[in-house]
Coordinates of C-alpha atoms and ligand atoms in Angstrom, one line a residue:
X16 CA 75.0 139.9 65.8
X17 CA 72.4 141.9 64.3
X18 CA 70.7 139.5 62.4
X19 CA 70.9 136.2 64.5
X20 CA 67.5 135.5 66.5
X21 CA 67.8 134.7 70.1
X22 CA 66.0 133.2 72.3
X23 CA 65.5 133.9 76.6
X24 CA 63.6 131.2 78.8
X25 CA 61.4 132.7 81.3
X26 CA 61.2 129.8 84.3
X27 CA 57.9 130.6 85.5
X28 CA 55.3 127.9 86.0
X29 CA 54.3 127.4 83.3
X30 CA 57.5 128.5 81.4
X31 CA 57.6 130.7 78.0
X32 CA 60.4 131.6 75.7
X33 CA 61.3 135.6 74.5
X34 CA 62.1 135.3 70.8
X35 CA 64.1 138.4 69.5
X36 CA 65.5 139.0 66.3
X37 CA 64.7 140.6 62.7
X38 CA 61.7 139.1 60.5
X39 CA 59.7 137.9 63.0
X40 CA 56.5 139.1 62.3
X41 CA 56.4 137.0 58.7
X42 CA 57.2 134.3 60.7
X43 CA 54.7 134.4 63.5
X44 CA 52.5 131.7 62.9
X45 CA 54.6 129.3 62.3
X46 CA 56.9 130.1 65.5
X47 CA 53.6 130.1 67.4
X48 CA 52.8 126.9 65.9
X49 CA 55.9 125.4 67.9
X50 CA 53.8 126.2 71.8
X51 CA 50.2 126.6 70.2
X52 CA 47.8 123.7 68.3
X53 CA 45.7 125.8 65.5
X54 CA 42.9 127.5 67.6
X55 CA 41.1 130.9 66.9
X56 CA 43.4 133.6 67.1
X57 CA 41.9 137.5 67.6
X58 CA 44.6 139.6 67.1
X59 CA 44.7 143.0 69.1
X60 CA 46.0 146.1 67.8
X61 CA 46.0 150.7 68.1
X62 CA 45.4 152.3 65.0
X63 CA 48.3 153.3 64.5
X64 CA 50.4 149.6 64.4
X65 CA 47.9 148.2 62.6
X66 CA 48.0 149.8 59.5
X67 CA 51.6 149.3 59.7
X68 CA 51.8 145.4 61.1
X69 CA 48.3 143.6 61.0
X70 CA 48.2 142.2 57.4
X71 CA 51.8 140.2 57.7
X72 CA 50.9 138.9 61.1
X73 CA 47.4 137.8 60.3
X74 CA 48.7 136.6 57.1
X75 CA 51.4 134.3 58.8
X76 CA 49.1 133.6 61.3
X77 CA 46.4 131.8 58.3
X78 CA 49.3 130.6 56.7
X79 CA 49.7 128.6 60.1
X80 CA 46.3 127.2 60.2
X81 CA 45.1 129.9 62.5
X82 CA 41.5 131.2 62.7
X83 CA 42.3 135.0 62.6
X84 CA 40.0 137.8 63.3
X85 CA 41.5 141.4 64.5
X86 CA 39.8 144.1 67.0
X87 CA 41.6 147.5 66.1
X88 CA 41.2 150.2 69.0
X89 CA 42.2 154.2 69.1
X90 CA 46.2 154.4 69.8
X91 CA 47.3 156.2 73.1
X92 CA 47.0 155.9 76.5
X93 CA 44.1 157.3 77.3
X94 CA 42.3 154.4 75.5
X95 CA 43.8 152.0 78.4
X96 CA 40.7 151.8 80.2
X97 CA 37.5 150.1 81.4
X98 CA 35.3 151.2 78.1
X99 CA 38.2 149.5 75.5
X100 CA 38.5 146.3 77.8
X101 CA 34.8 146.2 77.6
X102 CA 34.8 146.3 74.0
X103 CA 37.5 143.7 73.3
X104 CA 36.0 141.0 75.9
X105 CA 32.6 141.8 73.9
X106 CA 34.5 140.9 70.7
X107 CA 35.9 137.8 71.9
X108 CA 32.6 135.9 72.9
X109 CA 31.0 137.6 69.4
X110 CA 34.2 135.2 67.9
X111 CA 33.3 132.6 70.3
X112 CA 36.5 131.9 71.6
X113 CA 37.0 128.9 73.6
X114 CA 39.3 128.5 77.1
X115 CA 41.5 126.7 73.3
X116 CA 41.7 129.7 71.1
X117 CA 44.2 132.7 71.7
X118 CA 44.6 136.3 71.7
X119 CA 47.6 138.3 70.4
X120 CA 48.6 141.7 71.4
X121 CA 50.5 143.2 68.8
X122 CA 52.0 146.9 69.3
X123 CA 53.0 148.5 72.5
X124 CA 52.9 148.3 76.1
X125 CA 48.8 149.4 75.6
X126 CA 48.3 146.6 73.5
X127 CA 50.2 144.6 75.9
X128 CA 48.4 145.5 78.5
X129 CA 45.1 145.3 77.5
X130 CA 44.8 142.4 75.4
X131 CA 46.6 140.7 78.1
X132 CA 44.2 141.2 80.7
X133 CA 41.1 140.6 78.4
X134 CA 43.0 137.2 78.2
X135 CA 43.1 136.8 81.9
X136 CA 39.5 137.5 82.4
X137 CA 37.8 136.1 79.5
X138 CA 36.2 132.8 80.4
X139 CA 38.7 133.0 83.4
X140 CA 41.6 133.1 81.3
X141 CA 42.6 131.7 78.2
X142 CA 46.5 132.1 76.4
X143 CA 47.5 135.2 74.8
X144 CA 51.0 136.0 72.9
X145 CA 52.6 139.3 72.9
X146 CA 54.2 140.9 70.0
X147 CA 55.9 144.2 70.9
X148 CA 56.4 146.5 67.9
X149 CA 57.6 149.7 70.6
X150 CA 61.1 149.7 72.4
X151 CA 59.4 149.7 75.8
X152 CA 57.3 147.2 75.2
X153 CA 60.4 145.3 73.9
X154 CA 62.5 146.1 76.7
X155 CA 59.7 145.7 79.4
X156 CA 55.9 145.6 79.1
X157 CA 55.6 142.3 77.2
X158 CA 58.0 139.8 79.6
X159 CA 57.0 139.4 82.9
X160 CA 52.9 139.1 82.5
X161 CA 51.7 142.1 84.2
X162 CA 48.5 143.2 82.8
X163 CA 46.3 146.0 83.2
X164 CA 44.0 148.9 82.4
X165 CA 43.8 152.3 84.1
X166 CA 41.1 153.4 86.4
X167 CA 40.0 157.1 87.0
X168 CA 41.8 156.6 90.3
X169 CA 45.0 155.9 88.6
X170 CA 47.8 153.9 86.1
X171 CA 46.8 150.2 86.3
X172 CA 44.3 149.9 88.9
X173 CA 43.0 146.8 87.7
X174 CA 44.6 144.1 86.3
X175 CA 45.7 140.6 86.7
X176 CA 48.8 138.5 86.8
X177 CA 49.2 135.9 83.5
X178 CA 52.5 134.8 81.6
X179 CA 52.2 134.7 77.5
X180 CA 52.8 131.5 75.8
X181 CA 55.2 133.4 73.9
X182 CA 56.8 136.7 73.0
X183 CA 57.9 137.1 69.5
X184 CA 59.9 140.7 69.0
X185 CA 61.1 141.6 65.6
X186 CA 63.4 144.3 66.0
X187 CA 62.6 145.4 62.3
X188 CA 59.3 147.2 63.9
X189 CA 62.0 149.8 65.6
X190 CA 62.7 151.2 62.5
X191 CA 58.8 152.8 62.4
X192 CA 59.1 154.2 65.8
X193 CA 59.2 158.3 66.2
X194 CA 62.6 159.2 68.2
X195 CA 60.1 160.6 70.9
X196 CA 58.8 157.0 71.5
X197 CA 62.1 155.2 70.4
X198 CA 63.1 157.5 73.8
X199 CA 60.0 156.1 75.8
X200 CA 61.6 152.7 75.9
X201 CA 64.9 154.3 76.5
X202 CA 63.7 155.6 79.5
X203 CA 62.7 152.0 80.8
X204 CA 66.4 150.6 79.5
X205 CA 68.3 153.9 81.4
X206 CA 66.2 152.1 84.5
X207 CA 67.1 148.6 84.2
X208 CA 70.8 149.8 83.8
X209 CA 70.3 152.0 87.0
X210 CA 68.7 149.2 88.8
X211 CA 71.4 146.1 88.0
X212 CA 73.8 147.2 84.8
X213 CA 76.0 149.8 84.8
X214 CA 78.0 149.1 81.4
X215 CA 74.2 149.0 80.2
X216 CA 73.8 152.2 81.4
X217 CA 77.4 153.5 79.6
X218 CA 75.4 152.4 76.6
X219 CA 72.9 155.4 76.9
X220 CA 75.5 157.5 78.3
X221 CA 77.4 157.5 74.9
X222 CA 74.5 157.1 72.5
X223 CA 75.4 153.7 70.7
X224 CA 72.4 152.1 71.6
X225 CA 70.8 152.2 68.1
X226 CA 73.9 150.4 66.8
X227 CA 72.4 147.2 68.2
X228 CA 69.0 147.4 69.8
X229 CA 68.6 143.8 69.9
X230 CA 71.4 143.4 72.0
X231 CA 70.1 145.9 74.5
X232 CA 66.5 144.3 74.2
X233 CA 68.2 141.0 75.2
X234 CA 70.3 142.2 78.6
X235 CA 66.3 143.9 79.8
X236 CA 64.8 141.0 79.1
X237 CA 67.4 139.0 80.6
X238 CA 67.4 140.7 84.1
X239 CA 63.4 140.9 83.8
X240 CA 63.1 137.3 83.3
X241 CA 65.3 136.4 86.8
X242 CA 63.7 139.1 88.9
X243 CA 60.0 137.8 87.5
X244 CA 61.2 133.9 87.8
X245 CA 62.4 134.6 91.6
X246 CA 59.5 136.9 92.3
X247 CA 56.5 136.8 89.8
X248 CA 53.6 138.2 91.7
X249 CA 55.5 141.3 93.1
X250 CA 56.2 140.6 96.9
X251 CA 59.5 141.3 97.2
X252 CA 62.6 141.8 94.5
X253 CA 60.3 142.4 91.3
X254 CA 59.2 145.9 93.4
X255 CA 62.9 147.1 92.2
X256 CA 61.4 147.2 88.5
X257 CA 59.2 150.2 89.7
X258 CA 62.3 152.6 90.1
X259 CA 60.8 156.0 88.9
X260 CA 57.4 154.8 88.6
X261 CA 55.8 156.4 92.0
X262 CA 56.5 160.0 91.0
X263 CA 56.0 158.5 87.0
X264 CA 52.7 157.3 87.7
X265 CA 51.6 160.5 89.4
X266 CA 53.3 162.5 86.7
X267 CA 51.1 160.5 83.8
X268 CA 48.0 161.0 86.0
X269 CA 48.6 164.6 86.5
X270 CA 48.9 164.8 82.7
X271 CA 46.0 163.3 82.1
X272 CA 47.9 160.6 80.4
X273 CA 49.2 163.2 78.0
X274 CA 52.8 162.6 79.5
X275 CA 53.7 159.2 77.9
X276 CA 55.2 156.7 80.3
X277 CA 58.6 156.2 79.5
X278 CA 58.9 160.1 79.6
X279 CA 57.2 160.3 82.7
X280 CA 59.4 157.3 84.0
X281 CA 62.5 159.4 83.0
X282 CA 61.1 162.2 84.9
X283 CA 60.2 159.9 88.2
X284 CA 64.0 158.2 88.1
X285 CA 65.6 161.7 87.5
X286 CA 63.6 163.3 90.9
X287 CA 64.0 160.0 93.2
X288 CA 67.8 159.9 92.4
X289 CA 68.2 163.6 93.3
X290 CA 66.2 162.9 96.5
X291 CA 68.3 160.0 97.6
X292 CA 71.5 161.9 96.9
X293 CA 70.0 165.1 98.7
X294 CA 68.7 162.6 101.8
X295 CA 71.9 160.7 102.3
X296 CA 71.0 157.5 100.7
X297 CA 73.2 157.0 98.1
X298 CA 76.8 156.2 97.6
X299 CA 77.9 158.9 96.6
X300 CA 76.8 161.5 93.6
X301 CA 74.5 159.9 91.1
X302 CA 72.0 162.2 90.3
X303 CA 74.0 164.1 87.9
X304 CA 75.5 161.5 85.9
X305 CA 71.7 160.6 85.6
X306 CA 70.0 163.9 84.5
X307 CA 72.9 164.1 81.6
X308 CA 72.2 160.6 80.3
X309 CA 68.3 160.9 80.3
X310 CA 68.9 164.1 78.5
X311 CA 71.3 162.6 76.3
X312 CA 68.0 160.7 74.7
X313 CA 65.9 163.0 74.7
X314 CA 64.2 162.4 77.8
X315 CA 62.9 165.2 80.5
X316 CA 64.9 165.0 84.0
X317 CA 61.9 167.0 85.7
X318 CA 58.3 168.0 86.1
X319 CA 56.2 171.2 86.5
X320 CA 53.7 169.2 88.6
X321 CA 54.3 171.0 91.9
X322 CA 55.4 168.3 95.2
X323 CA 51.8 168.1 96.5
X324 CA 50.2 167.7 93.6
X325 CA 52.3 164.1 92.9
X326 CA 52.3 163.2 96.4
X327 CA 48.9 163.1 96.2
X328 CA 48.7 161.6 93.2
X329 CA 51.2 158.7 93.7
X330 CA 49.0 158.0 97.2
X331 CA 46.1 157.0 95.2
X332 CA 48.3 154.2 93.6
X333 CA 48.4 150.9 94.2
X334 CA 51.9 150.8 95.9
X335 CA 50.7 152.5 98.8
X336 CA 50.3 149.3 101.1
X337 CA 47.9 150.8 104.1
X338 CA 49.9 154.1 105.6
X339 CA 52.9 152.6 104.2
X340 CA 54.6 153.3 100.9
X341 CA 57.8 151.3 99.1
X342 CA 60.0 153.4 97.7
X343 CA 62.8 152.1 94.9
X344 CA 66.0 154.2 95.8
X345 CA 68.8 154.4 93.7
X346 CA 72.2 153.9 95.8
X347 CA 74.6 153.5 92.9
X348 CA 74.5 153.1 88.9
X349 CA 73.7 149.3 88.9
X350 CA 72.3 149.1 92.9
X351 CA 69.3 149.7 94.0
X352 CA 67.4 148.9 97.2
X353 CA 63.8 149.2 98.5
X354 CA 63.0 151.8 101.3
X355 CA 59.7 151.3 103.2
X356 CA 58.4 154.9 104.9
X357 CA 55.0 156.5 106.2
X358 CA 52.8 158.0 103.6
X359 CA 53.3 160.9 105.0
X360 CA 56.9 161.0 104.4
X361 CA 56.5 160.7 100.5
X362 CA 55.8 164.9 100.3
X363 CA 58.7 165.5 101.9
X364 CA 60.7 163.0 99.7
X365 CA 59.5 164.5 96.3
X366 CA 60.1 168.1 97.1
X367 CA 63.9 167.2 98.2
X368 CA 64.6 166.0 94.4
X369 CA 62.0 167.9 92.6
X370 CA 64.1 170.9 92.1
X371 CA 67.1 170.3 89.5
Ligands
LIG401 P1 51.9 152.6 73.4 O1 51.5 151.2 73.4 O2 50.8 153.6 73.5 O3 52.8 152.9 72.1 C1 53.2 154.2 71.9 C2 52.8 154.7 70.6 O4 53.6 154.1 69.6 C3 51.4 154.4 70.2 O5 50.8 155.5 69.5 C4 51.5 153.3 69.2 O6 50.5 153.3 68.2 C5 52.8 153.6 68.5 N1 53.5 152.5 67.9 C6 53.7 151.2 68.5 N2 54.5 150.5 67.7 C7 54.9 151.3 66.7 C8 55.8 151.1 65.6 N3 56.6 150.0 65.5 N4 56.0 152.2 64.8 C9 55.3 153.3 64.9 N5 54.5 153.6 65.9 C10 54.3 152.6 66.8 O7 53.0 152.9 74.6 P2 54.3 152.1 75.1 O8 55.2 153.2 75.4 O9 54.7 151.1 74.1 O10 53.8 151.4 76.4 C11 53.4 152.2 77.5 C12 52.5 151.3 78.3 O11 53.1 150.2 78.8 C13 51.9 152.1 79.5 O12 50.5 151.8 79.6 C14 52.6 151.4 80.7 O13 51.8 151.4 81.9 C15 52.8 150.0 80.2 N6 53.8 149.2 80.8 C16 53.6 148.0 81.3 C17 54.5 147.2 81.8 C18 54.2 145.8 82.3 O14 55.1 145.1 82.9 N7 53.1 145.3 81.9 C19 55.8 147.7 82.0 C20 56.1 149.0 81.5 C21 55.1 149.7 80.9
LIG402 N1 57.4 147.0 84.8 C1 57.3 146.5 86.2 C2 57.1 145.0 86.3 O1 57.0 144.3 85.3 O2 57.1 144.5 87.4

């Protein structure tokens, strides 16, 4: 199981396939080949992936008859921002890309990110590919064609909606990841299992998920791809995927971006499940079973940002719709439902779960 390569549709308009398997990487070119003619291809990746990735892909990539070039920018978060977008757009019209040619985000969910909304706003848009090398970006970032950069304000603040042509993970980049970001993409799994899958979630709960990544990789996607093919543009189901992300989001900006995001998700689903239990709003006792398996991978179920300080945070985000905020609130593992309140009824709802 392991080995074998498999393959998830995405129905959007127009439609792209998730490719998943070992030794994909060598093979990139060619599998691009099969939704791409040759074109320019500027390949986008931190300085920590491409050291590690870049040569194989770009050599696959000439080996295909692509016209490669590469923009390498500083690794971390903190790099997702106006200044790096600027740069990369700059680099694209020095390469004279046409609306033909392609770029290709190779790494994680920054990479992602980025390179994916230099894509959508270069010359209006022109095609991009992702190829995820972290287990959140595997599990998450790359399917669904959410792009963005973060503004002072907060996490992505601007961005733009555009579906790759393709996404091409090779589960053999796992094997590179530190267990502390290995756990980032954990944290985003542990959601999606919360949100639709509880024998997903059992997974976490009793640590075998490293016996088959891939397999785990495939159920996200899986789920990701209906909720995105329902719902692409985010006005309605596809607000579920945010579980743990208002108090996440706040937590990340409070850090500075110091706090990576799958930790700071972790953090986020741990304090909104405690609140729902605490509040009424769940079936029954959840919060606990939660803590214990975000702990279990090495994930924090809490924050030392005080209540006010990620209320007001999470305010500034984009999910604030006027004086209105949509929460995601966990009512059982595998259910979840959306709760739509006053802004001013967020405070109140932190400090209720913030405590352990
Ligand atoms: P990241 O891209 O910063 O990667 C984390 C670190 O791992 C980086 O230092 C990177 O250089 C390193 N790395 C990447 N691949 C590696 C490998 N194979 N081996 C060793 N090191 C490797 O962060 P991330 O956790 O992948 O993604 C987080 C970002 O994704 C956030 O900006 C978040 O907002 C975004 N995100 C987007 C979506 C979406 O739908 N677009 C969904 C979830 C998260
Ligand atoms: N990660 C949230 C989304 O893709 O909608």
């Amino acid at each position: 199981m392991a080995d074998t390569i498999q393959v998830i549709p995405v129905g959007t308009v127009p439609p792209y396939q998730v490719t998943i398997g070992p030794g994909l990487l060598a093979q990139c070119g060619g599998r691009l080949r099969d939704v791409l003619p040759p074109c320019r291809a500027v390949v986008v990746a931190d300085t920590t992936v491409a050291p590690l990735y870049l040569r194989t892909v770009t050599e696959s990539l000439r080996q295909a008859e692509f016209a490669v070039s590469t923009f390498t920018f500083p690794a971390g978060e903190a790099r997702k921002n106006l200044s790096t977008l600027s740069d990369i757009l700059e680099f694209l019209a020095r390469e004279h890309l046409t609306r033909t040619d392609c770029v290709v985000a190779l790494g994680g969910g920054v990479a992602g990110d980025m390179a994916g909304f230099a894509a959508a706003v270069y010359l209006r848009g022109i095609r991009y590919v992702q190829i995820p090398t972290t287990l959140l970006a595997a599990v998450d970032s790359s399917v669904g064609g959410k792009t963005a950069i973060d503004l002072a304000a907060g996490k992505n603040l601007a961005g733009a909606f555009l579906q790759p042509a393709a996404v091409l993970c090779d589960t053999d980049c796992l094997c590179t990841l530190p267990a502390d970001i290995f756990a980032d993409g954990a944290a985003e799994a542990i959601k999606t299992g919360v949100l639709c899958d509880e024998s997903l979630f059992a997974l976490f709960e009793d640590g075998t998920l490293t016996a088959d990544p891939a397999a785990v990789i495939a159920r996200c996607v899986t789920y990701k791809a209906g909720v995105v093919e329902r719902d692409e543009k985010e006005q309605g189901e596809r607000k579920l995927l945010n579980l743990g992300h208002t108090v996440g989001h706040a937590i990340e900006k409070c850090s500075q971006y110091a706090i990576p995001h799958g930790h700071a998700v972790a953090a986020g689903l741990a304090v909104i499940a405690r609140s729902a239990e605490r509040l009424g709003w769940t079936d029954g006792p959840i919060a606990g079973r939660i803590a214990a398996c975000l702990t279990k991978n090495g994930l924090p179920t809490g924050t030392a940002y005080p209540p006010q300080a990620l209320a007001e945070a999470a305010l500034a985000d984009k999910k604030r719709a006027g004086g209105e905020i949509t929460l995601v609130i966990p009512r059982r593992i595998g259910n979840c439902g959306l709760r739509k309140m006053p802004v001013e009824d967020l405070l109140p709802v932190i400090q209720a779960g913030w405590e352990a």
